[in-house]
Amino acid sequence: QKEVEQNSGPLSVPEGAIASLNCTYSDRGSQSFFWYRQYSGKSPELIMSIYSNGDKEDGRFTAQLNKASQYVSLLIRDSQPSDSATYLCAVNRKTSYDKVIFGPGTSLSVIP
Amino acid sequence: GAVVSQHPSWVICKSGTSVKIECRSLDFQATTMFWYRQFPKQSLMLMATSNEGSKATYEQGVEKDKFLINHASLTLSTLTVTSAHPEDSSFYICSGDRGQDSPLHFGNGTRLTVT
């Protein structure tokens, strides 16, 4: 089992719709969870970080965390064509030191 | 947010030569920096964790003698790809660790092409 898994996509949604991105992780001791957006040829940029169970909202983005199910999700409301990118789920798998592991990414395409 | 500067942004080198990539944390001190590699259409793969003043910790399968990491100060880590080969062509990205479960902020990356 991979440490961090995401729905492979590509995911296509019409403009204005809600995009739902999912992520599961294997290390139950993980404490910190992040969503990054990466445009083609660019470095990842942080969208959200979440540390506690429940929902965290920031503008059009909502991250959801369920540690019991080892599940993290990202909802994008009112999707825009500019949201088209690859979304990376990342987990800080604390061992003797911080170690951030990335999922394979989900490609999102928002259709005008 | 944290600012990380990476240089160069792209480099083309001949097979057999060495290339050095610099990663600087501009507004914070990074005891730890991470080096990732990303091949086309793949995710970021952690190569090594760079620790200021001590040896880097390499991930399984990453050759420490090929990818030399130096973290001589709290704001600078360097990755040297030695005796580069075409299969080393990739996108290399660094990040500084602010600790306390803070998210990683990445440099702009270095696209290495080995001919």
JSON list of C-alpha atoms in Angstrom, two decimals:
[
{"chain": "A", "resi": 1, "resn": "GLN", "atom": "CA", "xyz": [0.00, 0.00, 0.00]},
{"chain": "A", "resi": 2, "resn": "LYS", "atom": "CA", "xyz": [1.31, 3.43, -0.92]},
{"chain": "A", "resi": 3, "resn": "GLU", "atom": "CA", "xyz": [1.70, 5.88, 1.91]},
{"chain": "A", "resi": 4, "resn": "VAL", "atom": "CA", "xyz": [-0.53, 8.52, 0.35]},
{"chain": "A", "resi": 5, "resn": "GLU", "atom": "CA", "xyz": [-3.13, 7.72, -2.30]},
{"chain": "A", "resi": 6, "resn": "GLN", "atom": "CA", "xyz": [-5.41, 9.95, -4.32]},
{"chain": "A", "resi": 7, "resn": "ASN", "atom": "CA", "xyz": [-8.13, 9.35, -6.86]},
{"chain": "A", "resi": 8, "resn": "SER", "atom": "CA", "xyz": [-6.18, 9.23, -10.06]},
{"chain": "A", "resi": 9, "resn": "GLY", "atom": "CA", "xyz": [-8.38, 11.35, -12.27]},
{"chain": "A", "resi": 10, "resn": "PRO", "atom": "CA", "xyz": [-8.35, 13.18, -14.52]},
{"chain": "A", "resi": 11, "resn": "LEU", "atom": "CA", "xyz": [-11.36, 14.88, -13.02]},
{"chain": "A", "resi": 12, "resn": "SER", "atom": "CA", "xyz": [-13.45, 17.13, -15.21]},
{"chain": "A", "resi": 13, "resn": "VAL", "atom": "CA", "xyz": [-16.10, 19.48, -13.85]},
{"chain": "A", "resi": 14, "resn": "PRO", "atom": "CA", "xyz": [-18.06, 22.28, -15.48]},
{"chain": "A", "resi": 15, "resn": "GLU", "atom": "CA", "xyz": [-17.35, 25.85, -14.50]},
{"chain": "A", "resi": 16, "resn": "GLY", "atom": "CA", "xyz": [-19.26, 26.80, -11.36]},
{"chain": "A", "resi": 17, "resn": "ALA", "atom": "CA", "xyz": [-19.57, 23.23, -10.09]},
{"chain": "A", "resi": 18, "resn": "ILE", "atom": "CA", "xyz": [-18.03, 21.70, -6.98]},
{"chain": "A", "resi": 19, "resn": "ALA", "atom": "CA", "xyz": [-14.84, 19.69, -7.46]},
{"chain": "A", "resi": 20, "resn": "SER", "atom": "CA", "xyz": [-14.18, 16.99, -4.89]},
{"chain": "A", "resi": 21, "resn": "LEU", "atom": "CA", "xyz": [-10.69, 15.61, -4.39]},
{"chain": "A", "resi": 22, "resn": "ASN", "atom": "CA", "xyz": [-9.93, 12.68, -2.12]},
{"chain": "A", "resi": 23, "resn": "CYS", "atom": "CA", "xyz": [-6.86, 11.39, -0.34]},
{"chain": "A", "resi": 24, "resn": "THR", "atom": "CA", "xyz": [-6.12, 8.50, 2.00]},
{"chain": "A", "resi": 25, "resn": "TYR", "atom": "CA", "xyz": [-2.98, 7.84, 3.98]},
{"chain": "A", "resi": 26, "resn": "SER", "atom": "CA", "xyz": [-1.54, 4.78, 5.64]},
{"chain": "A", "resi": 27, "resn": "ASP", "atom": "CA", "xyz": [0.37, 6.06, 8.68]},
{"chain": "A", "resi": 28, "resn": "ARG", "atom": "CA", "xyz": [-2.11, 6.46, 11.52]},
{"chain": "A", "resi": 29, "resn": "GLY", "atom": "CA", "xyz": [0.39, 8.57, 13.45]},
{"chain": "A", "resi": 30, "resn": "SER", "atom": "CA", "xyz": [0.38, 11.36, 10.86]},
{"chain": "A", "resi": 31, "resn": "GLN", "atom": "CA", "xyz": [-0.49, 14.74, 12.33]},
{"chain": "A", "resi": 32, "resn": "SER", "atom": "CA", "xyz": [-0.39, 17.32, 9.55]},
{"chain": "A", "resi": 33, "resn": "PHE", "atom": "CA", "xyz": [-2.07, 17.33, 6.19]},
{"chain": "A", "resi": 34, "resn": "PHE", "atom": "CA", "xyz": [-1.71, 19.67, 3.26]},
{"chain": "A", "resi": 35, "resn": "TRP", "atom": "CA", "xyz": [-3.19, 20.33, -0.14]},
{"chain": "A", "resi": 36, "resn": "TYR", "atom": "CA", "xyz": [-1.03, 21.81, -2.85]},
{"chain": "A", "resi": 37, "resn": "ARG", "atom": "CA", "xyz": [-1.87, 22.99, -6.34]},
{"chain": "A", "resi": 38, "resn": "GLN", "atom": "CA", "xyz": [0.65, 22.54, -9.12]},
{"chain": "A", "resi": 39, "resn": "TYR", "atom": "CA", "xyz": [0.39, 24.05, -12.55]},
{"chain": "A", "resi": 40, "resn": "SER", "atom": "CA", "xyz": [2.27, 22.35, -15.35]},
{"chain": "A", "resi": 41, "resn": "GLY", "atom": "CA", "xyz": [5.99, 23.11, -15.19]},
{"chain": "A", "resi": 42, "resn": "LYS", "atom": "CA", "xyz": [5.68, 25.02, -11.93]},
{"chain": "A", "resi": 43, "resn": "SER", "atom": "CA", "xyz": [6.47, 24.33, -8.32]},
{"chain": "A", "resi": 44, "resn": "PRO", "atom": "CA", "xyz": [3.62, 23.33, -5.96]},
{"chain": "A", "resi": 45, "resn": "GLU", "atom": "CA", "xyz": [1.85, 26.09, -4.06]},
{"chain": "A", "resi": 46, "resn": "LEU", "atom": "CA", "xyz": [0.12, 25.58, -0.75]},
{"chain": "A", "resi": 47, "resn": "ILE", "atom": "CA", "xyz": [-3.66, 25.83, -0.74]},
{"chain": "A", "resi": 48, "resn": "MET", "atom": "CA", "xyz": [-4.68, 24.50, 2.65]},
{"chain": "A", "resi": 49, "resn": "SER", "atom": "CA", "xyz": [-3.26, 22.89, 5.75]},
{"chain": "A", "resi": 50, "resn": "ILE", "atom": "CA", "xyz": [-5.37, 20.97, 8.25]},
{"chain": "A", "resi": 51, "resn": "TYR", "atom": "CA", "xyz": [-4.43, 19.41, 11.54]},
{"chain": "A", "resi": 52, "resn": "SER", "atom": "CA", "xyz": [-7.68, 18.57, 13.36]},
{"chain": "A", "resi": 53, "resn": "ASN", "atom": "CA", "xyz": [-10.67, 16.43, 12.49]},
{"chain": "A", "resi": 54, "resn": "GLY", "atom": "CA", "xyz": [-13.48, 18.27, 10.80]},
{"chain": "A", "resi": 55, "resn": "ASP", "atom": "CA", "xyz": [-13.77, 20.96, 8.17]},
{"chain": "A", "resi": 56, "resn": "LYS", "atom": "CA", "xyz": [-11.60, 23.97, 7.47]},
{"chain": "A", "resi": 57, "resn": "GLU", "atom": "CA", "xyz": [-12.77, 26.60, 5.05]},
{"chain": "A", "resi": 58, "resn": "ASP", "atom": "CA", "xyz": [-10.77, 29.23, 3.19]},
{"chain": "A", "resi": 59, "resn": "GLY", "atom": "CA", "xyz": [-12.64, 31.09, 0.51]},
{"chain": "A", "resi": 60, "resn": "ARG", "atom": "CA", "xyz": [-13.84, 28.63, -2.12]},
{"chain": "A", "resi": 61, "resn": "PHE", "atom": "CA", "xyz": [-11.77, 25.82, -0.63]},
{"chain": "A", "resi": 62, "resn": "THR", "atom": "CA", "xyz": [-12.80, 23.45, 2.15]},
{"chain": "A", "resi": 63, "resn": "ALA", "atom": "CA", "xyz": [-10.52, 20.78, 3.54]},
{"chain": "A", "resi": 64, "resn": "GLN", "atom": "CA", "xyz": [-11.98, 17.89, 5.49]},
{"chain": "A", "resi": 65, "resn": "LEU", "atom": "CA", "xyz": [-10.05, 15.56, 7.76]},
{"chain": "A", "resi": 66, "resn": "ASN", "atom": "CA", "xyz": [-11.12, 12.28, 9.33]},
{"chain": "A", "resi": 67, "resn": "LYS", "atom": "CA", "xyz": [-8.22, 10.72, 11.19]},
{"chain": "A", "resi": 68, "resn": "ALA", "atom": "CA", "xyz": [-10.19, 7.63, 12.19]},
{"chain": "A", "resi": 69, "resn": "SER", "atom": "CA", "xyz": [-10.78, 6.86, 8.52]},
{"chain": "A", "resi": 70, "resn": "GLN", "atom": "CA", "xyz": [-7.35, 8.18, 7.52]},
{"chain": "A", "resi": 71, "resn": "TYR", "atom": "CA", "xyz": [-9.02, 10.34, 4.95]},
{"chain": "A", "resi": 72, "resn": "VAL", "atom": "CA", "xyz": [-8.52, 13.91, 3.75]},
{"chain": "A", "resi": 73, "resn": "SER", "atom": "CA", "xyz": [-10.51, 15.71, 1.11]},
{"chain": "A", "resi": 74, "resn": "LEU", "atom": "CA", "xyz": [-10.58, 19.05, -0.64]},
{"chain": "A", "resi": 75, "resn": "LEU", "atom": "CA", "xyz": [-13.71, 20.66, -2.01]},
{"chain": "A", "resi": 76, "resn": "ILE", "atom": "CA", "xyz": [-13.50, 23.50, -4.48]},
{"chain": "A", "resi": 77, "resn": "ARG", "atom": "CA", "xyz": [-16.74, 25.45, -4.79]},
{"chain": "A", "resi": 78, "resn": "ASP", "atom": "CA", "xyz": [-17.67, 27.54, -7.81]},
{"chain": "A", "resi": 79, "resn": "SER", "atom": "CA", "xyz": [-14.84, 25.97, -9.81]},
{"chain": "A", "resi": 80, "resn": "GLN", "atom": "CA", "xyz": [-13.10, 28.26, -12.27]},
{"chain": "A", "resi": 81, "resn": "PRO", "atom": "CA", "xyz": [-11.04, 27.40, -15.35]},
{"chain": "A", "resi": 82, "resn": "SER", "atom": "CA", "xyz": [-8.04, 28.83, -13.50]},
{"chain": "A", "resi": 83, "resn": "ASP", "atom": "CA", "xyz": [-8.46, 26.01, -10.97]},
{"chain": "A", "resi": 84, "resn": "SER", "atom": "CA", "xyz": [-7.40, 23.55, -13.66]},
{"chain": "A", "resi": 85, "resn": "ALA", "atom": "CA", "xyz": [-4.21, 22.02, -12.29]},
{"chain": "A", "resi": 86, "resn": "THR", "atom": "CA", "xyz": [-2.87, 18.98, -10.49]},
{"chain": "A", "resi": 87, "resn": "TYR", "atom": "CA", "xyz": [-3.76, 18.81, -6.81]},
{"chain": "A", "resi": 88, "resn": "LEU", "atom": "CA", "xyz": [-1.33, 17.12, -4.49]},
{"chain": "A", "resi": 89, "resn": "CYS", "atom": "CA", "xyz": [-2.21, 15.74, -1.09]},
{"chain": "A", "resi": 90, "resn": "ALA", "atom": "CA", "xyz": [0.71, 15.76, 1.35]},
{"chain": "A", "resi": 91, "resn": "VAL", "atom": "CA", "xyz": [1.09, 14.17, 4.76]},
{"chain": "A", "resi": 92, "resn": "ASN", "atom": "CA", "xyz": [3.68, 14.89, 7.42]},
{"chain": "A", "resi": 93, "resn": "ARG", "atom": "CA", "xyz": [4.57, 11.40, 8.53]},
{"chain": "A", "resi": 94, "resn": "LYS", "atom": "CA", "xyz": [6.38, 12.16, 11.74]},
{"chain": "A", "resi": 95, "resn": "THR", "atom": "CA", "xyz": [9.03, 9.65, 12.67]},
{"chain": "A", "resi": 96, "resn": "SER", "atom": "CA", "xyz": [12.19, 10.79, 14.39]},
{"chain": "A", "resi": 97, "resn": "TYR", "atom": "CA", "xyz": [12.00, 13.82, 12.12]},
{"chain": "A", "resi": 98, "resn": "ASP", "atom": "CA", "xyz": [9.48, 15.54, 9.89]},
{"chain": "A", "resi": 99, "resn": "LYS", "atom": "CA", "xyz": [8.95, 13.78, 6.57]},
{"chain": "A", "resi": 100, "resn": "VAL", "atom": "CA", "xyz": [6.39, 15.11, 4.14]},
{"chain": "A", "resi": 101, "resn": "ILE", "atom": "CA", "xyz": [5.13, 12.54, 1.66]},
{"chain": "A", "resi": 102, "resn": "PHE", "atom": "CA", "xyz": [3.12, 13.46, -1.40]},
{"chain": "A", "resi": 103, "resn": "GLY", "atom": "CA", "xyz": [0.36, 11.56, -3.11]},
{"chain": "A", "resi": 104, "resn": "PRO", "atom": "CA", "xyz": [0.42, 10.97, -6.86]},
{"chain": "A", "resi": 105, "resn": "GLY", "atom": "CA", "xyz": [-1.85, 13.94, -7.52]},
{"chain": "A", "resi": 106, "resn": "THR", "atom": "CA", "xyz": [-5.23, 14.37, -9.15]},
{"chain": "A", "resi": 107, "resn": "SER", "atom": "CA", "xyz": [-5.50, 16.30, -12.37]},
{"chain": "A", "resi": 108, "resn": "LEU", "atom": "CA", "xyz": [-8.49, 18.64, -12.40]},
{"chain": "A", "resi": 109, "resn": "SER", "atom": "CA", "xyz": [-9.91, 20.21, -15.52]},
{"chain": "A", "resi": 110, "resn": "VAL", "atom": "CA", "xyz": [-12.62, 22.86, -15.20]},
{"chain": "A", "resi": 111, "resn": "ILE", "atom": "CA", "xyz": [-14.55, 23.17, -18.42]},
{"chain": "A", "resi": 112, "resn": "PRO", "atom": "CA", "xyz": [-15.85, 26.67, -19.31]},
{"chain": "B", "resi": 1, "resn": "GLY", "atom": "CA", "xyz": [4.47, 32.89, 3.94]},
{"chain": "B", "resi": 2, "resn": "ALA", "atom": "CA", "xyz": [7.98, 31.53, 3.93]},
{"chain": "B", "resi": 3, "resn": "VAL", "atom": "CA", "xyz": [10.11, 32.47, 0.96]},
{"chain": "B", "resi": 4, "resn": "VAL", "atom": "CA", "xyz": [12.48, 29.98, -0.57]},
{"chain": "B", "resi": 5, "resn": "SER", "atom": "CA", "xyz": [14.73, 30.90, -3.45]},
{"chain": "B", "resi": 6, "resn": "GLN", "atom": "CA", "xyz": [16.17, 28.27, -5.74]},
{"chain": "B", "resi": 7, "resn": "HIS", "atom": "CA", "xyz": [18.85, 28.79, -8.35]},
{"chain": "B", "resi": 8, "resn": "PRO", "atom": "CA", "xyz": [19.26, 28.16, -11.22]},
{"chain": "B", "resi": 9, "resn": "SER", "atom": "CA", "xyz": [15.71, 27.80, -12.52]},
{"chain": "B", "resi": 10, "resn": "TRP", "atom": "CA", "xyz": [16.92, 25.72, -15.43]},
{"chain": "B", "resi": 11, "resn": "VAL", "atom": "CA", "xyz": [20.20, 24.22, -16.54]},
{"chain": "B", "resi": 12, "resn": "ILE", "atom": "CA", "xyz": [21.39, 22.17, -19.48]},
{"chain": "B", "resi": 13, "resn": "CYS", "atom": "CA", "xyz": [24.57, 20.17, -19.04]},
{"chain": "B", "resi": 14, "resn": "LYS", "atom": "CA", "xyz": [26.49, 17.50, -20.85]},
{"chain": "B", "resi": 15, "resn": "SER", "atom": "CA", "xyz": [26.56, 13.93, -19.70]},
{"chain": "B", "resi": 16, "resn": "GLY", "atom": "CA", "xyz": [29.35, 13.32, -17.21]},
{"chain": "B", "resi": 17, "resn": "THR", "atom": "CA", "xyz": [29.48, 16.83, -15.82]},
{"chain": "B", "resi": 18, "resn": "SER", "atom": "CA", "xyz": [28.30, 18.02, -12.40]},
{"chain": "B", "resi": 19, "resn": "VAL", "atom": "CA", "xyz": [25.60, 20.55, -11.62]},
{"chain": "B", "resi": 20, "resn": "LYS", "atom": "CA", "xyz": [25.05, 22.44, -8.39]},
{"chain": "B", "resi": 21, "resn": "ILE", "atom": "CA", "xyz": [21.62, 23.68, -7.32]},
{"chain": "B", "resi": 22, "resn": "GLU", "atom": "CA", "xyz": [21.22, 26.21, -4.51]},
{"chain": "B", "resi": 23, "resn": "CYS", "atom": "CA", "xyz": [18.29, 26.56, -2.15]},
{"chain": "B", "resi": 24, "resn": "ARG", "atom": "CA", "xyz": [18.04, 29.55, 0.14]},
{"chain": "B", "resi": 25, "resn": "SER", "atom": "CA", "xyz": [15.49, 30.38, 2.80]},
{"chain": "B", "resi": 26, "resn": "LEU", "atom": "CA", "xyz": [15.11, 34.14, 2.61]},
{"chain": "B", "resi": 27, "resn": "ASP", "atom": "CA", "xyz": [12.96, 35.04, 5.60]},
{"chain": "B", "resi": 28, "resn": "PHE", "atom": "CA", "xyz": [13.47, 32.19, 8.04]},
{"chain": "B", "resi": 29, "resn": "GLN", "atom": "CA", "xyz": [16.18, 29.92, 9.34]},
{"chain": "B", "resi": 30, "resn": "ALA", "atom": "CA", "xyz": [15.87, 26.37, 8.10]},
{"chain": "B", "resi": 31, "resn": "THR", "atom": "CA", "xyz": [17.56, 23.75, 10.21]},
{"chain": "B", "resi": 32, "resn": "THR", "atom": "CA", "xyz": [16.11, 21.25, 7.82]},
{"chain": "B", "resi": 33, "resn": "MET", "atom": "CA", "xyz": [15.57, 21.45, 4.09]},
{"chain": "B", "resi": 34, "resn": "PHE", "atom": "CA", "xyz": [14.03, 18.87, 1.84]},
{"chain": "B", "resi": 35, "resn": "TRP", "atom": "CA", "xyz": [15.01, 17.97, -1.72]},
{"chain": "B", "resi": 36, "resn": "TYR", "atom": "CA", "xyz": [12.41, 16.51, -4.03]},
{"chain": "B", "resi": 37, "resn": "ARG", "atom": "CA", "xyz": [12.57, 15.27, -7.60]},
{"chain": "B", "resi": 38, "resn": "GLN", "atom": "CA", "xyz": [9.68, 15.17, -10.01]},
{"chain": "B", "resi": 39, "resn": "PHE", "atom": "CA", "xyz": [9.65, 13.34, -13.33]},
{"chain": "B", "resi": 40, "resn": "PRO", "atom": "CA", "xyz": [7.07, 14.30, -15.98]},
{"chain": "B", "resi": 41, "resn": "LYS", "atom": "CA", "xyz": [3.51, 13.43, -15.01]},
{"chain": "B", "resi": 42, "resn": "GLN", "atom": "CA", "xyz": [4.62, 12.00, -11.69]},
{"chain": "B", "resi": 43, "resn": "SER", "atom": "CA", "xyz": [4.39, 13.28, -8.15]},
{"chain": "B", "resi": 44, "resn": "LEU", "atom": "CA", "xyz": [7.12, 14.71, -5.96]},
{"chain": "B", "resi": 45, "resn": "MET", "atom": "CA", "xyz": [9.49, 12.11, -4.63]},
{"chain": "B", "resi": 46, "resn": "LEU", "atom": "CA", "xyz": [11.52, 12.94, -1.55]},
{"chain": "B", "resi": 47, "resn": "MET", "atom": "CA", "xyz": [15.19, 12.44, -2.27]},
{"chain": "B", "resi": 48, "resn": "ALA", "atom": "CA", "xyz": [16.82, 13.55, 0.94]},
{"chain": "B", "resi": 49, "resn": "THR", "atom": "CA", "xyz": [16.47, 15.58, 4.08]},
{"chain": "B", "resi": 50, "resn": "SER", "atom": "CA", "xyz": [19.22, 18.12, 4.52]},
{"chain": "B", "resi": 51, "resn": "ASN", "atom": "CA", "xyz": [20.25, 18.95, 8.05]},
{"chain": "B", "resi": 52, "resn": "GLU", "atom": "CA", "xyz": [22.30, 22.01, 8.91]},
{"chain": "B", "resi": 53, "resn": "GLY", "atom": "CA", "xyz": [25.71, 21.06, 10.20]},
{"chain": "B", "resi": 54, "resn": "SER", "atom": "CA", "xyz": [25.28, 17.33, 9.77]},
{"chain": "B", "resi": 55, "resn": "LYS", "atom": "CA", "xyz": [24.96, 14.67, 7.12]},
{"chain": "B", "resi": 56, "resn": "ALA", "atom": "CA", "xyz": [21.88, 14.50, 4.97]},
{"chain": "B", "resi": 57, "resn": "THR", "atom": "CA", "xyz": [19.41, 11.66, 5.29]},
{"chain": "B", "resi": 58, "resn": "TYR", "atom": "CA", "xyz": [18.78, 9.99, 1.94]},
{"chain": "B", "resi": 59, "resn": "GLU", "atom": "CA", "xyz": [15.68, 8.07, 0.95]},
{"chain": "B", "resi": 60, "resn": "GLN", "atom": "CA", "xyz": [15.94, 4.49, -0.13]},
{"chain": "B", "resi": 61, "resn": "GLY", "atom": "CA", "xyz": [17.20, 4.17, -3.67]},
{"chain": "B", "resi": 62, "resn": "VAL", "atom": "CA", "xyz": [18.83, 7.60, -3.80]},
{"chain": "B", "resi": 63, "resn": "GLU", "atom": "CA", "xyz": [22.60, 7.42, -4.26]},
{"chain": "B", "resi": 64, "resn": "LYS", "atom": "CA", "xyz": [24.28, 9.67, -1.73]},
{"chain": "B", "resi": 65, "resn": "ASP", "atom": "CA", "xyz": [27.53, 9.71, -3.69]},
{"chain": "B", "resi": 66, "resn": "LYS", "atom": "CA", "xyz": [25.74, 10.90, -6.79]},
{"chain": "B", "resi": 67, "resn": "PHE", "atom": "CA", "xyz": [23.53, 13.50, -5.17]},
{"chain": "B", "resi": 68, "resn": "LEU", "atom": "CA", "xyz": [25.77, 15.43, -2.81]},
{"chain": "B", "resi": 69, "resn": "ILE", "atom": "CA", "xyz": [24.00, 17.63, -0.30]},
{"chain": "B", "resi": 70, "resn": "ASN", "atom": "CA", "xyz": [25.63, 20.35, 1.73]},
{"chain": "B", "resi": 71, "resn": "HIS", "atom": "CA", "xyz": [23.77, 22.36, 4.34]},
{"chain": "B", "resi": 72, "resn": "ALA", "atom": "CA", "xyz": [26.47, 24.64, 5.68]},
{"chain": "B", "resi": 73, "resn": "SER", "atom": "CA", "xyz": [24.25, 27.39, 7.09]},
{"chain": "B", "resi": 74, "resn": "LEU", "atom": "CA", "xyz": [20.72, 27.90, 8.33]},
{"chain": "B", "resi": 75, "resn": "THR", "atom": "CA", "xyz": [19.73, 29.59, 5.09]},
{"chain": "B", "resi": 76, "resn": "LEU", "atom": "CA", "xyz": [21.53, 27.64, 2.39]},
{"chain": "B", "resi": 77, "resn": "SER", "atom": "CA", "xyz": [21.45, 24.05, 1.19]},
{"chain": "B", "resi": 78, "resn": "THR", "atom": "CA", "xyz": [23.02, 22.85, -2.04]},
{"chain": "B", "resi": 79, "resn": "LEU", "atom": "CA", "xyz": [22.42, 19.75, -4.13]},
{"chain": "B", "resi": 80, "resn": "THR", "atom": "CA", "xyz": [25.16, 18.69, -6.53]},
{"chain": "B", "resi": 81, "resn": "VAL", "atom": "CA", "xyz": [24.31, 16.15, -9.18]},
{"chain": "B", "resi": 82, "resn": "THR", "atom": "CA", "xyz": [27.63, 14.51, -9.94]},
{"chain": "B", "resi": 83, "resn": "SER", "atom": "CA", "xyz": [28.49, 12.78, -13.21]},
{"chain": "B", "resi": 84, "resn": "ALA", "atom": "CA", "xyz": [25.07, 13.59, -14.55]},
{"chain": "B", "resi": 85, "resn": "HIS", "atom": "CA", "xyz": [23.39, 11.27, -17.03]},
{"chain": "B", "resi": 86, "resn": "PRO", "atom": "CA", "xyz": [20.32, 11.79, -19.22]},
{"chain": "B", "resi": 87, "resn": "GLU", "atom": "CA", "xyz": [18.20, 9.78, -16.77]},
{"chain": "B", "resi": 88, "resn": "ASP", "atom": "CA", "xyz": [18.94, 12.44, -14.14]},
{"chain": "B", "resi": 89, "resn": "SER", "atom": "CA", "xyz": [17.00, 14.95, -16.22]},
{"chain": "B", "resi": 90, "resn": "SER", "atom": "CA", "xyz": [14.16, 16.02, -13.99]},
{"chain": "B", "resi": 91, "resn": "PHE", "atom": "CA", "xyz": [12.58, 18.85, -12.03]},
{"chain": "B", "resi": 92, "resn": "TYR", "atom": "CA", "xyz": [14.35, 19.32, -8.72]},
{"chain": "B", "resi": 93, "resn": "ILE", "atom": "CA", "xyz": [12.54, 21.25, -5.98]},
{"chain": "B", "resi": 94, "resn": "CYS", "atom": "CA", "xyz": [13.70, 22.25, -2.53]},
{"chain": "B", "resi": 95, "resn": "SER", "atom": "CA", "xyz": [11.82, 23.34, 0.54]},
{"chain": "B", "resi": 96, "resn": "GLY", "atom": "CA", "xyz": [12.71, 24.71, 3.92]},
{"chain": "B", "resi": 97, "resn": "ASP", "atom": "CA", "xyz": [11.20, 23.31, 7.09]},
{"chain": "B", "resi": 98, "resn": "ARG", "atom": "CA", "xyz": [9.95, 25.89, 9.57]},
{"chain": "B", "resi": 99, "resn": "GLY", "atom": "CA", "xyz": [9.17, 23.14, 12.04]},
{"chain": "B", "resi": 100, "resn": "GLN", "atom": "CA", "xyz": [6.17, 22.83, 14.34]},
{"chain": "B", "resi": 101, "resn": "ASP", "atom": "CA", "xyz": [4.18, 21.06, 11.64]},
{"chain": "B", "resi": 102, "resn": "SER", "atom": "CA", "xyz": [4.29, 24.11, 9.42]},
{"chain": "B", "resi": 103, "resn": "PRO", "atom": "CA", "xyz": [3.57, 23.42, 5.76]},
{"chain": "B", "resi": 104, "resn": "LEU", "atom": "CA", "xyz": [6.40, 23.30, 3.28]},
{"chain": "B", "resi": 105, "resn": "HIS", "atom": "CA", "xyz": [6.94, 26.23, 0.99]},
{"chain": "B", "resi": 106, "resn": "PHE", "atom": "CA", "xyz": [8.83, 25.42, -2.15]},
{"chain": "B", "resi": 107, "resn": "GLY", "atom": "CA", "xyz": [11.40, 27.14, -4.25]},
{"chain": "B", "resi": 108, "resn": "ASN", "atom": "CA", "xyz": [10.56, 27.63, -7.91]},
{"chain": "B", "resi": 109, "resn": "GLY", "atom": "CA", "xyz": [12.40, 24.46, -8.83]},
{"chain": "B", "resi": 110, "resn": "THR", "atom": "CA", "xyz": [15.28, 23.69, -11.16]},
{"chain": "B", "resi": 111, "resn": "ARG", "atom": "CA", "xyz": [14.69, 21.96, -14.44]},
{"chain": "B", "resi": 112, "resn": "LEU", "atom": "CA", "xyz": [17.77, 19.92, -15.26]},
{"chain": "B", "resi": 113, "resn": "THR", "atom": "CA", "xyz": [18.35, 18.59, -18.75]},
{"chain": "B", "resi": 114, "resn": "VAL", "atom": "CA", "xyz": [21.34, 16.35, -19.33]},
{"chain": "B", "resi": 115, "resn": "THR", "atom": "CA", "xyz": [22.32, 15.89, -22.96]}
]
